[in-house]
mmCIF file of C-alpha atoms in Angstrom:
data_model
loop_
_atom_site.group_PDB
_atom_site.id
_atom_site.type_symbol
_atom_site.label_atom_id
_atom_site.label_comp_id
_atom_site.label_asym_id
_atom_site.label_seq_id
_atom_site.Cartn_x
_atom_site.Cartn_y
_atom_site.Cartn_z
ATOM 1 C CA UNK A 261 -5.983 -2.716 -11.659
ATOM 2 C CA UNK A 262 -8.675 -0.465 -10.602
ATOM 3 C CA UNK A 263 -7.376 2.836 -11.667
ATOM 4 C CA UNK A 264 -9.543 6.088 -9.633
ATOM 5 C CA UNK A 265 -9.376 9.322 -8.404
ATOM 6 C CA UNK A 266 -10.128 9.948 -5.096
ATOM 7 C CA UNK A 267 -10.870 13.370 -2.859
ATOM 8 C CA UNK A 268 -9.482 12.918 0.233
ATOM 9 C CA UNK A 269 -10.704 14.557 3.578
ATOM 10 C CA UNK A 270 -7.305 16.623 3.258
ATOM 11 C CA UNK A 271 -8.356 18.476 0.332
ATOM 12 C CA UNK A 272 -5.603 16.499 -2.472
ATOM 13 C CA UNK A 273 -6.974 14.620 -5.380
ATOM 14 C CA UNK A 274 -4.890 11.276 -6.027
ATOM 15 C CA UNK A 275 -4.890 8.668 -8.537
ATOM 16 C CA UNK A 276 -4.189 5.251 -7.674
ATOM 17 C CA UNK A 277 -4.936 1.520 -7.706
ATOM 18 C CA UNK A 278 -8.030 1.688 -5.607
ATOM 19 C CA UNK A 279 -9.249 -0.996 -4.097
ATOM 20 C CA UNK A 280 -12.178 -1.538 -1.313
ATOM 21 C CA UNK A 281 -11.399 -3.620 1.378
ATOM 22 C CA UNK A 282 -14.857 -5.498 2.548
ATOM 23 C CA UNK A 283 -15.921 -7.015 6.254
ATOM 24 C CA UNK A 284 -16.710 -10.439 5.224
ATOM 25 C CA UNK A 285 -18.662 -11.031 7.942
ATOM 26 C CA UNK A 286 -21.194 -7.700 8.320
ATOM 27 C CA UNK A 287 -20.527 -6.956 4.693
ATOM 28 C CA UNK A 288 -19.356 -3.525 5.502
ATOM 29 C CA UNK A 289 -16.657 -1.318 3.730
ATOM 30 C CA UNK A 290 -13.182 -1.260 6.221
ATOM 31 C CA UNK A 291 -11.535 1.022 3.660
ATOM 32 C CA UNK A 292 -9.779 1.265 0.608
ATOM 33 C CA UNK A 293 -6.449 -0.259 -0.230
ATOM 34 C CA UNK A 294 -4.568 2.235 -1.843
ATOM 35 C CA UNK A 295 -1.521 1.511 -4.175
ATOM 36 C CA UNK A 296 1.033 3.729 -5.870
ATOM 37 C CA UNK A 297 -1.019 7.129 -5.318
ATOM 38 C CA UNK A 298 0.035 10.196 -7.206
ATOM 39 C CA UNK A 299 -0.891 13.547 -5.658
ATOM 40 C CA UNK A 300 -2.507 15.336 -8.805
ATOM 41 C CA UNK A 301 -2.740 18.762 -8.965
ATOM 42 C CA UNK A 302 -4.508 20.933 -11.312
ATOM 43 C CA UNK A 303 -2.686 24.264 -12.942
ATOM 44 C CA UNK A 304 -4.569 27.106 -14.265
ATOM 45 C CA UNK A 305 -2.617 28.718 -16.541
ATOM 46 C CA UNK A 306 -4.615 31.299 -18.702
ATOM 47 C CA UNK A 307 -6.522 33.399 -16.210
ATOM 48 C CA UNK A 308 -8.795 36.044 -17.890
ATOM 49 C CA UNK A 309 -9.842 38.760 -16.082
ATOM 50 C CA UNK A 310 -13.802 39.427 -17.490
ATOM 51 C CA UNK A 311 -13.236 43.125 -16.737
ATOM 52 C CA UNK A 312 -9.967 44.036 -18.405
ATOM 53 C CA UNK A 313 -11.234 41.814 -21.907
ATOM 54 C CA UNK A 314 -10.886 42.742 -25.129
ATOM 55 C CA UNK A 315 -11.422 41.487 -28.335
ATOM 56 C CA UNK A 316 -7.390 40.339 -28.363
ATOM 57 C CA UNK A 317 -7.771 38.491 -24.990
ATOM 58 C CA UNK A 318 -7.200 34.812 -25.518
ATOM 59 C CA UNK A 319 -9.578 32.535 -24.387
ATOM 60 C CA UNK A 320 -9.234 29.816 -26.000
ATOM 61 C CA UNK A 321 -9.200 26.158 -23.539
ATOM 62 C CA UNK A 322 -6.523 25.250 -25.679
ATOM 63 C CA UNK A 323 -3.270 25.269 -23.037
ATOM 64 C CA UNK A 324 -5.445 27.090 -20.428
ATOM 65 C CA UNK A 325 -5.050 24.394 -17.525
ATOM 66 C CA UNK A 326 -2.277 21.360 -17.091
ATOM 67 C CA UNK A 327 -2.083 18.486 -14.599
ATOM 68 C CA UNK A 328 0.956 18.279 -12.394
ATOM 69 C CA UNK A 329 1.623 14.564 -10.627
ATOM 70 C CA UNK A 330 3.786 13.955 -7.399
ATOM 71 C CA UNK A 331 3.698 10.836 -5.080
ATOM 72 C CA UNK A 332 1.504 11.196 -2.379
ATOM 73 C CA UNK A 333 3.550 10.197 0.034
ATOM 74 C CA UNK A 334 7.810 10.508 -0.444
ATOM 75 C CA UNK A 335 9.049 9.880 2.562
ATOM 76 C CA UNK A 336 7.266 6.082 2.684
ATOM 77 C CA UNK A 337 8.991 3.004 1.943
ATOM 78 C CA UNK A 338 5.554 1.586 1.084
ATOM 79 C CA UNK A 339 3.758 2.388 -1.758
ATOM 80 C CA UNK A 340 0.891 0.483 -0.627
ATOM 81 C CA UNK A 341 -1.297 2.053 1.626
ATOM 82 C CA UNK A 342 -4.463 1.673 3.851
ATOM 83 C CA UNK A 343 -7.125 4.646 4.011
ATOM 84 C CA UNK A 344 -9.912 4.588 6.386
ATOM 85 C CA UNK A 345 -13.142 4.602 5.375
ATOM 86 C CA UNK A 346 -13.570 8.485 6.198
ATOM 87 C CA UNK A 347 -10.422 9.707 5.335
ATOM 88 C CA UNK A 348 -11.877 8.847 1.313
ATOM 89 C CA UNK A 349 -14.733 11.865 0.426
ATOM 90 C CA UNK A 350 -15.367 10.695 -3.228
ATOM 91 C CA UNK A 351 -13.589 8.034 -5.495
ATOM 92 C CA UNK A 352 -14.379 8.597 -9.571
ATOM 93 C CA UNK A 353 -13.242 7.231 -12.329
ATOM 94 C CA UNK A 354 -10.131 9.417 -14.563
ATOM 95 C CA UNK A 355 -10.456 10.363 -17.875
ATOM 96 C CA UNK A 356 -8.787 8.244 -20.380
ATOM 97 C CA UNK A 357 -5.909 10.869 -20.977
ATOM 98 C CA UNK A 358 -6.002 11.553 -17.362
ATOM 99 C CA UNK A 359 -5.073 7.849 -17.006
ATOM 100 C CA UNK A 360 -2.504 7.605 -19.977
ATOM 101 C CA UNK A 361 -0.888 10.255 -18.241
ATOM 102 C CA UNK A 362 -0.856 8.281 -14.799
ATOM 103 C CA UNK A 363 0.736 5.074 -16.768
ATOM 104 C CA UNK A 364 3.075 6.838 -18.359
ATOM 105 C CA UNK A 365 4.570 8.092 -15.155
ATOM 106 C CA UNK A 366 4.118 5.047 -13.110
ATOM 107 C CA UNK A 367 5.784 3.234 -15.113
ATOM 108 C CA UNK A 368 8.727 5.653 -15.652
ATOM 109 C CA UNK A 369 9.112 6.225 -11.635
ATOM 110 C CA UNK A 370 8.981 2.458 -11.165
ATOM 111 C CA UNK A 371 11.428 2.131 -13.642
ATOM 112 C CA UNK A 372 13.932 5.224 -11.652
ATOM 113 C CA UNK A 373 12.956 3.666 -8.013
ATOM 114 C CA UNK A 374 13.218 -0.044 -8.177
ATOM 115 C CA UNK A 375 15.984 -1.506 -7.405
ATOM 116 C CA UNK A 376 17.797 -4.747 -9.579
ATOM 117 C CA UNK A 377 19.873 -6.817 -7.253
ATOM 118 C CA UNK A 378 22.030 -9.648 -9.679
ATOM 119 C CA UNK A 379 24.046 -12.129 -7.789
ATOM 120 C CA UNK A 380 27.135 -13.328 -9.363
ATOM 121 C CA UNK A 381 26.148 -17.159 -9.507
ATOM 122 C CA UNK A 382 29.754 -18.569 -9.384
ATOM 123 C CA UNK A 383 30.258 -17.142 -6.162
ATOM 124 C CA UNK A 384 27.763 -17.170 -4.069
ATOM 125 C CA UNK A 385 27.833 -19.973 -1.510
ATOM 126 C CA UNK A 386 24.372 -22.428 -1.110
ATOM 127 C CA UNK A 387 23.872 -24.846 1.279
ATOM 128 C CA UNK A 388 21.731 -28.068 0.695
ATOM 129 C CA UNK A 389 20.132 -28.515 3.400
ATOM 130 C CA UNK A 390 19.086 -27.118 6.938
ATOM 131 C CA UNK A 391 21.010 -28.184 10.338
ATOM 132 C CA UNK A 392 20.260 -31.962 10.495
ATOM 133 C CA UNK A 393 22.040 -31.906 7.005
ATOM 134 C CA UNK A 394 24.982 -30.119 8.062
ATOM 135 C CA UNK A 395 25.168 -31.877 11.340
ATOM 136 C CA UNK A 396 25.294 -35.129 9.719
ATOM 137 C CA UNK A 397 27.608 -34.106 7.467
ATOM 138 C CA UNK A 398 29.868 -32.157 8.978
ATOM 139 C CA UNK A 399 29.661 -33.766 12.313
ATOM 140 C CA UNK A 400 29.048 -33.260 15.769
ATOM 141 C CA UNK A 401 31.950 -31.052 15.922
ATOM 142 C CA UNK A 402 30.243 -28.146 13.774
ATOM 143 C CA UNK A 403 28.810 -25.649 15.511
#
């Protein structure tokens, strides 16, 4: 996995699986195949105002900002996705906590949105073989 950031021409940072898809025959990038992007969002939550400080306002980094993830796209069945070549401004790689963080909730939505199908085995009905097998067996008659 090739885990980046990207700033798209939109103005959203996402993280994804990013991976560049190459013209084989001029050697020239197509785009970037994009899988299971996460819109990432950055909160500012301690905003000093320089005029109104005193020596009690806290300004410490500590809790001053968050990150806030959401699919990038919700209303797709896909989660795989093709980006033009333009529509990608800059691609960088995340921080190591930034992309802890990204795991983490990957793995957790996969976990929420996939879906487990089991078949009950001693019902389900197989055939052995395609129409010359049932025609020979079950005779001309089948249809």
């Amino acid at each position: 996995m090739s885990l980046q950031l990207c700033l798209l021409e939109t103005g959203e940072t996402i993280i994804a699986d990013i991976r560049e898809a190459i013209n084989p025959e001029s050697n020239e990038s197509l785009g970037y195949l994009v899988t299971n992007p996460f819109k990432v969002t950055h909160i500012i939550n301690n905003k000093v105002n320089v005029a109104e400080m005193t020596e009690d306002t806290d300004t410490s980094p500590e809790d001053a900002s968050s990150l806030a993830y959401s699919i990038w796209a919700p209303l797709s069945r896909q989660n795989t996705f093709n980006f033009h070549k333009d529509f990608v401004r800059v691609i960088y790689d995340p921080d190591r906590a930034v992309a802890d963080q990204y795991t983490d909730i990957l793995t957790k939505w996969l976990e929420e949105h996939t879906l487990v199908v089991e078949t009950d085995k001693h019902n389900t009905v197989t055939s052995m073989g395609g129409y010359k097998w049932i025609h020979k067996n079950l005779g001309s008659n089948w249809k």
